[in-house]
Amino acid sequence: MKTLRKELIINTPTRRAFINITQDVQKAITESGVQEGLVLVNAMHITASVYINDAEDGLLSDYEKWLEKLAPEKPHSQYAHNGYEDNADAHLKRQIMGREVVCAITNGKLDFGTWEQIFYAEFDGKRNKRVLIKIIGE
């Protein structure tokens, strides 16, 4: 069995961002030499997410608006966690969007539906964050 562990380092210039990392994941799969297997992609921080959906700008804008309605950033005083840092909303947004994805690898490629893409969602950026890519297979 072949394996590969790789980390992406992401530092967004804004507090929140949605970044398509599909090509980074595919590059790691190619590097691994795995033709048939699985890839795990997960945000290694509790204020960021990895998820799969469509790479359509309107949808990304809708996510931003929807998440801000569910867990508004301000006022900071609405959250007990904000006695330590002003990022409680980022923790809640991460919980909604999820921590990780597991994808099939077939013939050395991500085995995706037509519009599926892998995204990293940042909810408390402006500093280095890590994304783990773990590949196993033959």
mmCIF file of N, CA and C in Angstrom:
data_model
loop_
_atom_site.group_PDB
_atom_site.id
_atom_site.type_symbol
_atom_site.label_atom_id
_atom_site.label_comp_id
_atom_site.label_asym_id
_atom_site.label_seq_id
_atom_site.Cartn_x
_atom_site.Cartn_y
_atom_site.Cartn_z
ATOM 1 N N MET A 1 0.846 -1.186 0.000
ATOM 2 C CA MET A 1 0.000 0.000 0.000
ATOM 3 C C MET A 1 0.887 1.244 0.000
ATOM 4 N N LYS A 2 0.513 2.217 -0.783
ATOM 5 C CA LYS A 2 1.211 3.495 -0.830
ATOM 6 C C LYS A 2 0.488 4.495 0.066
ATOM 7 N N THR A 3 1.264 5.412 0.635
ATOM 8 C CA THR A 3 0.680 6.490 1.425
ATOM 9 C C THR A 3 1.443 7.778 1.153
ATOM 10 N N LEU A 4 0.774 8.882 1.384
ATOM 11 C CA LEU A 4 1.422 10.193 1.319
ATOM 12 C C LEU A 4 0.727 11.106 2.312
ATOM 13 N N ARG A 5 1.531 11.822 3.074
ATOM 14 C CA ARG A 5 1.015 12.856 3.972
ATOM 15 C C ARG A 5 1.611 14.174 3.517
ATOM 16 N N LYS A 6 0.767 15.153 3.316
ATOM 17 C CA LYS A 6 1.208 16.456 2.862
ATOM 18 C C LYS A 6 0.393 17.527 3.563
ATOM 19 N N GLU A 7 1.017 18.663 3.827
ATOM 20 C CA GLU A 7 0.302 19.802 4.414
ATOM 21 C C GLU A 7 0.338 20.983 3.464
ATOM 22 N N LEU A 8 -0.797 21.638 3.328
ATOM 23 C CA LEU A 8 -0.871 22.928 2.659
ATOM 24 C C LEU A 8 -0.838 23.994 3.744
ATOM 25 N N ILE A 9 -0.124 25.060 3.503
ATOM 26 C CA ILE A 9 -0.132 26.209 4.413
ATOM 27 C C ILE A 9 -0.926 27.311 3.719
ATOM 28 N N ILE A 10 -1.958 27.785 4.411
ATOM 29 C CA ILE A 10 -2.820 28.822 3.850
ATOM 30 C C ILE A 10 -2.845 30.013 4.805
ATOM 31 N N ASN A 11 -2.645 31.198 4.247
ATOM 32 C CA ASN A 11 -2.719 32.432 5.028
ATOM 33 C C ASN A 11 -3.531 33.424 4.207
ATOM 34 N N THR A 12 -4.763 33.651 4.610
ATOM 35 C CA THR A 12 -5.640 34.545 3.869
ATOM 36 C C THR A 12 -5.440 35.992 4.329
ATOM 37 N N PRO A 13 -5.529 36.947 3.411
ATOM 38 C CA PRO A 13 -5.377 38.354 3.795
ATOM 39 C C PRO A 13 -6.629 38.916 4.476
ATOM 40 N N THR A 14 -7.719 38.151 4.443
ATOM 41 C CA THR A 14 -8.983 38.576 5.042
ATOM 42 C C THR A 14 -9.369 37.608 6.148
ATOM 43 N N ARG A 15 -10.281 38.025 6.993
ATOM 44 C CA ARG A 15 -10.735 37.171 8.097
ATOM 45 C C ARG A 15 -11.452 35.938 7.574
ATOM 46 N N ARG A 16 -12.268 36.109 6.526
ATOM 47 C CA ARG A 16 -13.018 34.987 5.954
ATOM 48 C C ARG A 16 -12.692 34.857 4.475
ATOM 49 N N ALA A 17 -12.610 33.600 4.031
ATOM 50 C CA ALA A 17 -12.326 33.345 2.616
ATOM 51 C C ALA A 17 -12.713 31.915 2.273
ATOM 52 N N PHE A 18 -13.026 31.706 1.004
ATOM 53 C CA PHE A 18 -13.309 30.378 0.472
ATOM 54 C C PHE A 18 -12.305 30.139 -0.650
ATOM 55 N N ILE A 19 -11.495 29.091 -0.513
ATOM 56 C CA ILE A 19 -10.407 28.840 -1.455
ATOM 57 C C ILE A 19 -10.570 27.443 -2.059
ATOM 58 N N ASN A 20 -10.597 27.384 -3.379
ATOM 59 C CA ASN A 20 -10.689 26.104 -4.084
ATOM 60 C C ASN A 20 -9.316 25.443 -4.039
ATOM 61 N N ILE A 21 -9.228 24.287 -3.382
ATOM 62 C CA ILE A 21 -7.953 23.571 -3.251
ATOM 63 C C ILE A 21 -7.949 22.260 -4.032
ATOM 64 N N THR A 22 -8.896 22.091 -4.935
ATOM 65 C CA THR A 22 -9.017 20.846 -5.703
ATOM 66 C C THR A 22 -7.721 20.517 -6.430
ATOM 67 N N GLN A 23 -7.132 21.487 -7.097
ATOM 68 C CA GLN A 23 -5.905 21.230 -7.858
ATOM 69 C C GLN A 23 -4.740 20.858 -6.947
ATOM 70 N N ASP A 24 -4.682 21.443 -5.755
ATOM 71 C CA ASP A 24 -3.633 21.084 -4.788
ATOM 72 C C ASP A 24 -3.771 19.631 -4.356
ATOM 73 N N VAL A 25 -5.023 19.201 -4.149
ATOM 74 C CA VAL A 25 -5.272 17.815 -3.740
ATOM 75 C C VAL A 25 -4.927 16.866 -4.884
ATOM 76 N N GLN A 26 -5.335 17.210 -6.095
ATOM 77 C CA GLN A 26 -5.021 16.359 -7.242
ATOM 78 C C GLN A 26 -3.511 16.263 -7.461
ATOM 79 N N LYS A 27 -2.803 17.361 -7.261
ATOM 80 C CA LYS A 27 -1.344 17.354 -7.392
ATOM 81 C C LYS A 27 -0.717 16.387 -6.389
ATOM 82 N N ALA A 28 -1.226 16.369 -5.164
ATOM 83 C CA ALA A 28 -0.722 15.448 -4.138
ATOM 84 C C ALA A 28 -1.018 13.998 -4.517
ATOM 85 N N ILE A 29 -2.194 13.752 -5.095
ATOM 86 C CA ILE A 29 -2.540 12.396 -5.539
ATOM 87 C C ILE A 29 -1.561 11.935 -6.622
ATOM 88 N N THR A 30 -1.290 12.799 -7.571
ATOM 89 C CA THR A 30 -0.340 12.473 -8.634
ATOM 90 C C THR A 30 1.035 12.188 -8.044
ATOM 91 N N GLU A 31 1.461 13.017 -7.103
ATOM 92 C CA GLU A 31 2.750 12.837 -6.433
ATOM 93 C C GLU A 31 2.823 11.498 -5.699
ATOM 94 N N SER A 32 1.706 11.066 -5.127
ATOM 95 C CA SER A 32 1.681 9.825 -4.342
ATOM 96 C C SER A 32 1.807 8.577 -5.205
ATOM 97 N N GLY A 33 1.392 8.673 -6.458
ATOM 98 C CA GLY A 33 1.389 7.505 -7.328
ATOM 99 C C GLY A 33 0.215 6.574 -7.101
ATOM 100 N N VAL A 34 -0.682 6.921 -6.202
ATOM 101 C CA VAL A 34 -1.849 6.091 -5.921
ATOM 102 C C VAL A 34 -2.824 6.171 -7.103
ATOM 103 N N GLN A 35 -3.242 5.018 -7.595
ATOM 104 C CA GLN A 35 -4.208 4.939 -8.684
ATOM 105 C C GLN A 35 -5.616 4.629 -8.184
ATOM 106 N N GLU A 36 -5.699 3.820 -7.129
ATOM 107 C CA GLU A 36 -6.981 3.419 -6.543
ATOM 108 C C GLU A 36 -6.863 3.549 -5.036
ATOM 109 N N GLY A 37 -7.705 4.405 -4.427
ATOM 110 C CA GLY A 37 -7.611 4.587 -2.990
ATOM 111 C C GLY A 37 -8.510 5.692 -2.488
ATOM 112 N N LEU A 38 -8.066 6.302 -1.407
ATOM 113 C CA LEU A 38 -8.832 7.358 -0.754
ATOM 114 C C LEU A 38 -7.914 8.508 -0.377
ATOM 115 N N VAL A 39 -8.484 9.701 -0.364
ATOM 116 C CA VAL A 39 -7.767 10.870 0.122
ATOM 117 C C VAL A 39 -8.627 11.554 1.186
ATOM 118 N N LEU A 40 -8.002 11.830 2.308
ATOM 119 C CA LEU A 40 -8.605 12.599 3.396
ATOM 120 C C LEU A 40 -8.033 14.008 3.309
ATOM 121 N N VAL A 41 -8.903 15.001 3.384
ATOM 122 C CA VAL A 41 -8.466 16.398 3.400
ATOM 123 C C VAL A 41 -9.152 17.050 4.588
ATOM 124 N N ASN A 42 -8.360 17.566 5.526
ATOM 125 C CA ASN A 42 -9.001 18.203 6.673
ATOM 126 C C ASN A 42 -8.277 19.460 7.137
ATOM 127 N N ALA A 43 -9.082 20.392 7.609
ATOM 128 C CA ALA A 43 -8.552 21.617 8.204
ATOM 129 C C ALA A 43 -8.019 21.262 9.580
ATOM 130 N N MET A 44 -6.792 21.659 9.836
ATOM 131 C CA MET A 44 -6.151 21.322 11.103
ATOM 132 C C MET A 44 -6.301 22.446 12.128
ATOM 133 N N HIS A 45 -7.337 23.251 11.953
ATOM 134 C CA HIS A 45 -7.614 24.361 12.863
ATOM 135 C C HIS A 45 -9.104 24.405 13.153
ATOM 136 N N ILE A 46 -9.455 24.821 14.354
ATOM 137 C CA ILE A 46 -10.851 24.779 14.784
ATOM 138 C C ILE A 46 -11.666 25.987 14.365
ATOM 139 N N THR A 47 -11.083 26.826 13.507
ATOM 140 C CA THR A 47 -11.829 27.959 12.956
ATOM 141 C C THR A 47 -11.768 27.953 11.427
ATOM 142 N N ALA A 48 -11.610 26.767 10.845
ATOM 143 C CA ALA A 48 -11.576 26.606 9.392
ATOM 144 C C ALA A 48 -12.242 25.290 9.028
ATOM 145 N N SER A 49 -12.674 25.176 7.770
ATOM 146 C CA SER A 49 -13.377 23.980 7.297
ATOM 147 C C SER A 49 -12.828 23.525 5.960
ATOM 148 N N VAL A 50 -13.103 22.269 5.654
ATOM 149 C CA VAL A 50 -12.919 21.724 4.308
ATOM 150 C C VAL A 50 -14.242 21.098 3.922
ATOM 151 N N TYR A 51 -14.714 21.413 2.726
ATOM 152 C CA TYR A 51 -16.000 20.884 2.277
ATOM 153 C C TYR A 51 -15.979 20.718 0.761
ATOM 154 N N ILE A 52 -16.990 20.033 0.228
ATOM 155 C CA ILE A 52 -17.135 19.835 -1.217
ATOM 156 C C ILE A 52 -18.427 20.483 -1.683
ATOM 157 N N ASN A 53 -18.321 21.257 -2.759
ATOM 158 C CA ASN A 53 -19.506 21.806 -3.409
ATOM 159 C C ASN A 53 -19.104 22.402 -4.746
ATOM 160 N N ASP A 54 -19.997 23.156 -5.338
ATOM 161 C CA ASP A 54 -19.819 23.776 -6.638
ATOM 162 C C ASP A 54 -18.907 25.004 -6.534
ATOM 163 N N ALA A 55 -18.080 25.221 -7.549
ATOM 164 C CA ALA A 55 -17.188 26.387 -7.594
ATOM 165 C C ALA A 55 -17.868 27.520 -8.338
ATOM 166 N N GLU A 56 -18.956 28.009 -7.797
ATOM 167 C CA GLU A 56 -19.738 29.057 -8.451
ATOM 168 C C GLU A 56 -19.744 30.281 -7.537
ATOM 169 N N ASP A 57 -19.361 31.436 -8.075
ATOM 170 C CA ASP A 57 -19.209 32.649 -7.261
ATOM 171 C C ASP A 57 -20.469 33.029 -6.495
ATOM 172 N N GLY A 58 -21.629 32.866 -7.099
ATOM 173 C CA GLY A 58 -22.878 33.187 -6.409
ATOM 174 C C GLY A 58 -23.079 32.316 -5.182
ATOM 175 N N LEU A 59 -22.735 31.045 -5.293
ATOM 176 C CA LEU A 59 -22.869 30.136 -4.157
ATOM 177 C C LEU A 59 -21.906 30.523 -3.041
ATOM 178 N N LEU A 60 -20.687 30.887 -3.393
ATOM 179 C CA LEU A 60 -19.724 31.304 -2.369
ATOM 180 C C LEU A 60 -20.220 32.551 -1.641
ATOM 181 N N SER A 61 -20.802 33.483 -2.358
ATOM 182 C CA SER A 61 -21.388 34.681 -1.748
ATOM 183 C C SER A 61 -22.563 34.305 -0.846
ATOM 184 N N ASP A 62 -23.377 33.357 -1.307
ATOM 185 C CA ASP A 62 -24.512 32.891 -0.498
ATOM 186 C C ASP A 62 -24.046 32.254 0.797
ATOM 187 N N TYR A 63 -22.963 31.448 0.742
ATOM 188 C CA TYR A 63 -22.403 30.860 1.967
ATOM 189 C C TYR A 63 -22.023 31.957 2.956
ATOM 190 N N GLU A 64 -21.329 32.963 2.471
ATOM 191 C CA GLU A 64 -20.880 34.065 3.335
ATOM 192 C C GLU A 64 -22.075 34.714 4.037
ATOM 193 N N LYS A 65 -23.113 35.039 3.293
ATOM 194 C CA LYS A 65 -24.303 35.690 3.867
ATOM 195 C C LYS A 65 -25.040 34.758 4.822
ATOM 196 N N TRP A 66 -25.221 33.504 4.422
ATOM 197 C CA TRP A 66 -25.944 32.525 5.230
ATOM 198 C C TRP A 66 -25.238 32.271 6.559
ATOM 199 N N LEU A 67 -23.921 32.056 6.490
ATOM 200 C CA LEU A 67 -23.162 31.790 7.712
ATOM 201 C C LEU A 67 -23.164 32.992 8.650
ATOM 202 N N GLU A 68 -23.110 34.200 8.085
ATOM 203 C CA GLU A 68 -23.118 35.397 8.923
ATOM 204 C C GLU A 68 -24.472 35.573 9.612
ATOM 205 N N LYS A 69 -25.560 35.119 8.980
ATOM 206 C CA LYS A 69 -26.872 35.157 9.639
ATOM 207 C C LYS A 69 -26.945 34.131 10.774
ATOM 208 N N LEU A 70 -26.380 32.951 10.545
ATOM 209 C CA LEU A 70 -26.429 31.891 11.558
ATOM 210 C C LEU A 70 -25.513 32.164 12.745
ATOM 211 N N ALA A 71 -24.332 32.720 12.459
ATOM 212 C CA ALA A 71 -23.346 32.991 13.514
ATOM 213 C C ALA A 71 -22.675 34.331 13.224
ATOM 214 N N PRO A 72 -23.362 35.432 13.514
ATOM 215 C CA PRO A 72 -22.798 36.745 13.204
ATOM 216 C C PRO A 72 -21.527 37.028 14.014
ATOM 217 N N GLU A 73 -20.595 37.677 13.348
ATOM 218 C CA GLU A 73 -19.330 38.006 14.023
ATOM 219 C C GLU A 73 -19.552 38.982 15.179
ATOM 220 N N LYS A 74 -20.381 39.995 14.955
ATOM 221 C CA LYS A 74 -20.579 41.049 15.950
ATOM 222 C C LYS A 74 -22.042 41.165 16.341
ATOM 223 N N PRO A 75 -22.338 41.601 17.533
ATOM 224 C CA PRO A 75 -21.389 42.103 18.521
ATOM 225 C C PRO A 75 -20.618 40.958 19.189
ATOM 226 N N HIS A 76 -19.352 41.203 19.442
ATOM 227 C CA HIS A 76 -18.514 40.182 20.077
ATOM 228 C C HIS A 76 -19.057 39.778 21.445
ATOM 229 N N SER A 77 -19.749 40.692 22.100
ATOM 230 C CA SER A 77 -20.252 40.445 23.456
ATOM 231 C C SER A 77 -21.345 39.376 23.518
ATOM 232 N N GLN A 78 -21.877 38.970 22.373
ATOM 233 C CA GLN A 78 -22.937 37.954 22.393
ATOM 234 C C GLN A 78 -22.408 36.548 22.697
ATOM 235 N N TYR A 79 -21.105 36.353 22.676
ATOM 236 C CA TYR A 79 -20.514 35.022 22.852
ATOM 237 C C TYR A 79 -19.667 34.954 24.117
ATOM 238 N N ALA A 80 -19.876 33.929 24.924
ATOM 239 C CA ALA A 80 -19.071 33.724 26.126
ATOM 240 C C ALA A 80 -17.607 33.442 25.784
ATOM 241 N N HIS A 81 -17.350 32.738 24.698
ATOM 242 C CA HIS A 81 -15.976 32.405 24.291
ATOM 243 C C HIS A 81 -15.146 33.660 24.023
ATOM 244 N N ASN A 82 -15.785 34.736 23.645
ATOM 245 C CA ASN A 82 -15.053 35.933 23.258
ATOM 246 C C ASN A 82 -14.384 36.656 24.418
ATOM 247 N N GLY A 83 -14.429 36.109 25.608
ATOM 248 C CA GLY A 83 -13.639 36.647 26.702
ATOM 249 C C GLY A 83 -12.164 36.379 26.481
ATOM 250 N N TYR A 84 -11.854 35.355 25.659
ATOM 251 C CA TYR A 84 -10.474 34.991 25.361
ATOM 252 C C TYR A 84 -10.022 35.584 24.029
ATOM 253 N N GLU A 85 -10.776 35.325 22.972
ATOM 254 C CA GLU A 85 -10.506 35.858 21.637
ATOM 255 C C GLU A 85 -11.840 36.255 21.014
ATOM 256 N N ASP A 86 -11.812 37.124 20.036
ATOM 257 C CA ASP A 86 -13.042 37.535 19.370
ATOM 258 C C ASP A 86 -13.297 36.678 18.131
ATOM 259 N N ASN A 87 -13.358 35.343 18.330
ATOM 260 C CA ASN A 87 -13.553 34.463 17.180
ATOM 261 C C ASN A 87 -14.577 33.354 17.413
ATOM 262 N N ALA A 88 -15.465 33.551 18.368
ATOM 263 C CA ALA A 88 -16.477 32.521 18.646
ATOM 264 C C ALA A 88 -17.305 32.211 17.408
ATOM 265 N N ASP A 89 -17.634 33.230 16.628
ATOM 266 C CA ASP A 89 -18.411 32.995 15.413
ATOM 267 C C ASP A 89 -17.676 32.068 14.454
ATOM 268 N N ALA A 90 -16.352 32.175 14.399
ATOM 269 C CA ALA A 90 -15.558 31.324 13.508
ATOM 270 C C ALA A 90 -15.648 29.849 13.926
ATOM 271 N N HIS A 91 -15.651 29.588 15.221
ATOM 272 C CA HIS A 91 -15.814 28.219 15.712
ATOM 273 C C HIS A 91 -17.177 27.657 15.299
ATOM 274 N N LEU A 92 -18.210 28.478 15.425
ATOM 275 C CA LEU A 92 -19.564 28.039 15.075
ATOM 276 C C LEU A 92 -19.704 27.814 13.572
ATOM 277 N N LYS A 93 -19.125 28.685 12.773
ATOM 278 C CA LYS A 93 -19.176 28.522 11.314
ATOM 279 C C LYS A 93 -18.471 27.238 10.893
ATOM 280 N N ARG A 94 -17.343 26.949 11.517
ATOM 281 C CA ARG A 94 -16.626 25.707 11.232
ATOM 282 C C ARG A 94 -17.497 24.486 11.546
ATOM 283 N N GLN A 95 -18.212 24.553 12.662
ATOM 284 C CA GLN A 95 -19.056 23.422 13.049
ATOM 285 C C GLN A 95 -20.125 23.155 11.998
ATOM 286 N N ILE A 96 -20.668 24.206 11.425
ATOM 287 C CA ILE A 96 -21.705 24.080 10.402
ATOM 288 C C ILE A 96 -21.136 23.495 9.109
ATOM 289 N N MET A 97 -19.971 23.979 8.688
ATOM 290 C CA MET A 97 -19.400 23.606 7.391
ATOM 291 C C MET A 97 -18.593 22.307 7.427
ATOM 292 N N GLY A 98 -18.187 21.875 8.611
ATOM 293 C CA GLY A 98 -17.496 20.595 8.717
ATOM 294 C C GLY A 98 -15.986 20.710 8.760
ATOM 295 N N ARG A 99 -15.378 19.615 9.142
ATOM 296 C CA ARG A 99 -13.938 19.565 9.374
ATOM 297 C C ARG A 99 -13.177 18.998 8.200
ATOM 298 N N GLU A 100 -13.755 17.999 7.502
ATOM 299 C CA GLU A 100 -12.967 17.221 6.551
ATOM 300 C C GLU A 100 -13.829 16.610 5.467
ATOM 301 N N VAL A 101 -13.146 16.123 4.433
ATOM 302 C CA VAL A 101 -13.790 15.327 3.397
ATOM 303 C C VAL A 101 -12.912 14.115 3.114
ATOM 304 N N VAL A 102 -13.539 13.036 2.697
ATOM 305 C CA VAL A 102 -12.848 11.845 2.215
ATOM 306 C C VAL A 102 -13.356 11.595 0.807
ATOM 307 N N CYS A 103 -12.425 11.447 -0.138
ATOM 308 C CA CYS A 103 -12.789 11.311 -1.548
ATOM 309 C C CYS A 103 -12.163 10.062 -2.141
ATOM 310 N N ALA A 104 -12.864 9.471 -3.085
ATOM 311 C CA ALA A 104 -12.346 8.322 -3.806
ATOM 312 C C ALA A 104 -11.317 8.763 -4.848
ATOM 313 N N ILE A 105 -10.322 7.915 -5.030
ATOM 314 C CA ILE A 105 -9.342 8.083 -6.103
ATOM 315 C C ILE A 105 -9.525 6.912 -7.051
ATOM 316 N N THR A 106 -9.757 7.194 -8.328
ATOM 317 C CA THR A 106 -9.926 6.169 -9.358
ATOM 318 C C THR A 106 -9.053 6.544 -10.548
ATOM 319 N N ASN A 107 -8.248 5.589 -10.976
ATOM 320 C CA ASN A 107 -7.319 5.840 -12.090
ATOM 321 C C ASN A 107 -6.448 7.071 -11.842
ATOM 322 N N GLY A 108 -6.034 7.275 -10.586
ATOM 323 C CA GLY A 108 -5.131 8.354 -10.238
ATOM 324 C C GLY A 108 -5.756 9.737 -10.178
ATOM 325 N N LYS A 109 -7.085 9.796 -10.221
ATOM 326 C CA LYS A 109 -7.773 11.095 -10.222
ATOM 327 C C LYS A 109 -8.889 11.108 -9.178
ATOM 328 N N LEU A 110 -9.224 12.308 -8.710
ATOM 329 C CA LEU A 110 -10.386 12.454 -7.836
ATOM 330 C C LEU A 110 -11.618 11.957 -8.579
ATOM 331 N N ASP A 111 -12.376 11.094 -7.948
ATOM 332 C CA ASP A 111 -13.560 10.498 -8.571
ATOM 333 C C ASP A 111 -14.780 11.322 -8.157
ATOM 334 N N PHE A 112 -14.995 12.413 -8.878
ATOM 335 C CA PHE A 112 -15.984 13.418 -8.518
ATOM 336 C C PHE A 112 -17.149 13.449 -9.488
ATOM 337 N N GLY A 113 -18.257 13.999 -8.996
ATOM 338 C CA GLY A 113 -19.373 14.349 -9.846
ATOM 339 C C GLY A 113 -19.006 15.573 -10.673
ATOM 340 N N THR A 114 -19.855 15.918 -11.603
ATOM 341 C CA THR A 114 -19.564 16.960 -12.582
ATOM 342 C C THR A 114 -19.095 18.273 -11.978
ATOM 343 N N TRP A 115 -19.755 18.760 -10.943
ATOM 344 C CA TRP A 115 -19.461 20.098 -10.424
ATOM 345 C C TRP A 115 -18.699 20.094 -9.107
ATOM 346 N N GLU A 116 -18.376 18.939 -8.583
ATOM 347 C CA GLU A 116 -17.755 18.868 -7.262
ATOM 348 C C GLU A 116 -16.322 19.408 -7.252
ATOM 349 N N GLN A 117 -16.044 20.207 -6.238
ATOM 350 C CA GLN A 117 -14.719 20.786 -5.999
ATOM 351 C C GLN A 117 -14.477 20.774 -4.487
ATOM 352 N N ILE A 118 -13.211 20.763 -4.095
ATOM 353 C CA ILE A 118 -12.852 20.784 -2.676
ATOM 354 C C ILE A 118 -12.483 22.217 -2.304
ATOM 355 N N PHE A 119 -13.075 22.708 -1.215
ATOM 356 C CA PHE A 119 -12.825 24.060 -0.749
ATOM 357 C C PHE A 119 -12.277 24.065 0.672
ATOM 358 N N TYR A 120 -11.390 25.009 0.918
ATOM 359 C CA TYR A 120 -10.957 25.368 2.255
ATOM 360 C C TYR A 120 -11.715 26.644 2.608
ATOM 361 N N ALA A 121 -12.391 26.637 3.739
ATOM 362 C CA ALA A 121 -13.125 27.813 4.201
ATOM 363 C C ALA A 121 -12.434 28.349 5.448
ATOM 364 N N GLU A 122 -12.041 29.597 5.375
ATOM 365 C CA GLU A 122 -11.372 30.265 6.490
ATOM 366 C C GLU A 122 -12.357 31.212 7.163
ATOM 367 N N PHE A 123 -12.451 31.114 8.494
ATOM 368 C CA PHE A 123 -13.372 31.957 9.237
ATOM 369 C C PHE A 123 -12.681 32.873 10.245
ATOM 370 N N ASP A 124 -11.368 32.729 10.407
ATOM 371 C CA ASP A 124 -10.601 33.569 11.337
ATOM 372 C C ASP A 124 -9.162 33.657 10.817
ATOM 373 N N GLY A 125 -8.993 34.261 9.678
ATOM 374 C CA GLY A 125 -7.730 34.237 8.953
ATOM 375 C C GLY A 125 -6.706 35.261 9.391
ATOM 376 N N LYS A 126 -5.853 35.594 8.419
ATOM 377 C CA LYS A 126 -4.748 36.535 8.600
ATOM 378 C C LYS A 126 -3.598 35.929 9.385
ATOM 379 N N ARG A 127 -3.482 34.615 9.338
ATOM 380 C CA ARG A 127 -2.333 33.923 9.935
ATOM 381 C C ARG A 127 -2.222 32.547 9.275
ATOM 382 N N ASN A 128 -1.071 31.922 9.409
ATOM 383 C CA ASN A 128 -0.858 30.617 8.788
ATOM 384 C C ASN A 128 -1.778 29.563 9.395
ATOM 385 N N LYS A 129 -2.392 28.801 8.511
ATOM 386 C CA LYS A 129 -3.214 27.658 8.904
ATOM 387 C C LYS A 129 -2.791 26.465 8.048
ATOM 388 N N ARG A 130 -3.019 25.256 8.562
ATOM 389 C CA ARG A 130 -2.613 24.047 7.850
ATOM 390 C C ARG A 130 -3.825 23.238 7.400
ATOM 391 N N VAL A 131 -3.652 22.606 6.251
ATOM 392 C CA VAL A 131 -4.629 21.656 5.736
ATOM 393 C C VAL A 131 -3.882 20.347 5.507
ATOM 394 N N LEU A 132 -4.371 19.263 6.092
ATOM 395 C CA LEU A 132 -3.754 17.955 5.931
ATOM 396 C C LEU A 132 -4.346 17.238 4.722
ATOM 397 N N ILE A 133 -3.466 16.680 3.906
ATOM 398 C CA ILE A 133 -3.879 15.790 2.814
ATOM 399 C C ILE A 133 -3.229 14.443 3.114
ATOM 400 N N LYS A 134 -4.031 13.407 3.304
ATOM 401 C CA LYS A 134 -3.532 12.055 3.596
ATOM 402 C C LYS A 134 -4.096 11.110 2.559
ATOM 403 N N ILE A 135 -3.211 10.462 1.834
ATOM 404 C CA ILE A 135 -3.616 9.583 0.726
ATOM 405 C C ILE A 135 -3.180 8.158 1.060
ATOM 406 N N ILE A 136 -4.111 7.211 0.836
ATOM 407 C CA ILE A 136 -3.776 5.788 0.981
ATOM 408 C C ILE A 136 -4.358 5.029 -0.192
ATOM 409 N N GLY A 137 -3.636 4.019 -0.623
ATOM 410 C CA GLY A 137 -4.152 3.190 -1.722
ATOM 411 C C GLY A 137 -3.036 2.480 -2.447
ATOM 412 N N GLU A 138 -3.397 1.972 -3.602
ATOM 413 C CA GLU A 138 -2.456 1.211 -4.454
ATOM 414 C C GLU A 138 -2.211 1.932 -5.755
#
